[in-house]
Amino acid sequence: MEDSIEALVAHVQALSGTPEDLNHLHSLLKQREDSLHSQASQLLPFFEHLDPSKHSLGYLYLLEAASSGTIVREQASEFLVIASNFIDSCSAEQIRLAPDKFISVCKRIKDQVILLQMPIRGIVPLRTAIRKLQSSSERLTSLHPDFLILCLLAKCYKAGLSLLGDDIIEVDQPRDFFLYFYYGGMINIGLKNFQKALECLHNAVTAPMAQLNQMAVEAYKKYILVYLIYNGQVPSLPKYSSSAAQRNLKNYAQPYVDLANSYASGKFSELESCIETNREKFENDKNLGLVRQVVSSLYKRSIQRLTQTYLTLSLEDIARRVQLQTAKEAEMHVLRMIQDGEIFATINQKDGMVSFLEDPEQYKTCEMVEHIDLSIQRIMTLSKKIRAYDEQISCDPSYLSKIGKERTKFDMDDFDPVPQKFL
């Protein structure tokens, strides 16, 4: 049996050069797949005879087979070292011949680092794996959600931004799409980047779906909370949302809908009562921290309204008008809002007076002009791609057979535009 593995290793060494040789090797590996799995415990010594950069396809088949069985805790570190080195060195062209095998190995890495309670060890290997697996940065792979969940578990939120900045156009599995944007929303929440969090959660909530799924429900709960924090009110779902979402989402998120209604009243007593009534539900959903930020945001909005009416106010007046208990609490809220750029004001520590100022941004700095230019370029690029996809679909025979000769005409007013703050 060992001779058989040695013979296969010899084939891997001899047939890893030309595309024709690789195709032949791939056929041999497929034929030996069951045999390799049955000998999983005997494969580790043979990795020393293969170069992961030159023999990537054969190395991948052996590594997938070796990791297919139970990996005991003592072997986990050795497996992670071998697998991580392979991902770093392997040929993208070769591993794309067997993407399912490559994905399986990467998912085993994710499982093992979570089992070892060291999710940070899997972040770099999975990010490298995604880039090697992708045909372009616009393609969503099934490894994207795994990478993001490791970033969340390790609290390395900024690492997740390296992929969340990509414009995703190609999607293989709907489940990956929902998980990617749900986890992306959570990562941006962790960074308190609520604008980007809303964009991600918006995509998860409004995506096409024949029937409601749990990922969309959980995304909708956070969508409501983040909208309250960032914008102060929750809009109705846009018309392009699926009928399943429009009919059923609110039923599965009733405590959050009630919270939004209490928030809209502007009465802190009503909001606190709603939170107390649904506290257990918020805790079970692991959303209580966001709920507390919703309460804080109502205080902020009350203070922001004061800036539209008054030029100066004492901290005591602010505390009284926004229903805070002490002037010190008012001062802390005002200072935090100044630091976050939510209001423009100065505090005179001597007499406790707050002077509200106008926004100093004149939208004429080099940085602002560059930001606007980059946004315009991004929108133009996306527009061209959408137009190309539209033309491609419009000429597709199966599509034309479904809609018939007459294409339904839609008025642009039938579609809610993506909010400008998402662009």
PDB file of C-alpha atoms in Angstrom, residues 70 78 97 108 133 228 254 315-316 327 412:
ATOM      1  CA  THR A  70     -10.384  13.441  12.553  1.00  0.00           C
ATOM      2  CA  GLU A  78       1.342  20.451  12.516  1.00  0.00           C
ATOM      3  CA  LEU A  97      -8.105  22.861 -11.369  1.00  0.00           C
ATOM      4  CA  ARG A 108     -10.463  22.700   7.732  1.00  0.00           C
ATOM      5  CA  LEU A 133      -8.915  31.192  -5.759  1.00  0.00           C
ATOM      6  CA  LEU A 228     -31.571  54.293  14.404  1.00  0.00           C
ATOM      7  CA  GLN A 254     -41.227  42.603  16.127  1.00  0.00           C
ATOM      8  CA  LEU A 315     -24.753  72.513  30.298  1.00  0.00           C
ATOM      9  CA  GLU A 316     -27.574  72.611  32.864  1.00  0.00           C
ATOM     10  CA  ALA A 327     -24.770  68.721  33.692  1.00  0.00           C
ATOM     11  CA  MET A 412     -37.539  54.557 -12.746  1.00  0.00           C
TER      12      MET A 412
END
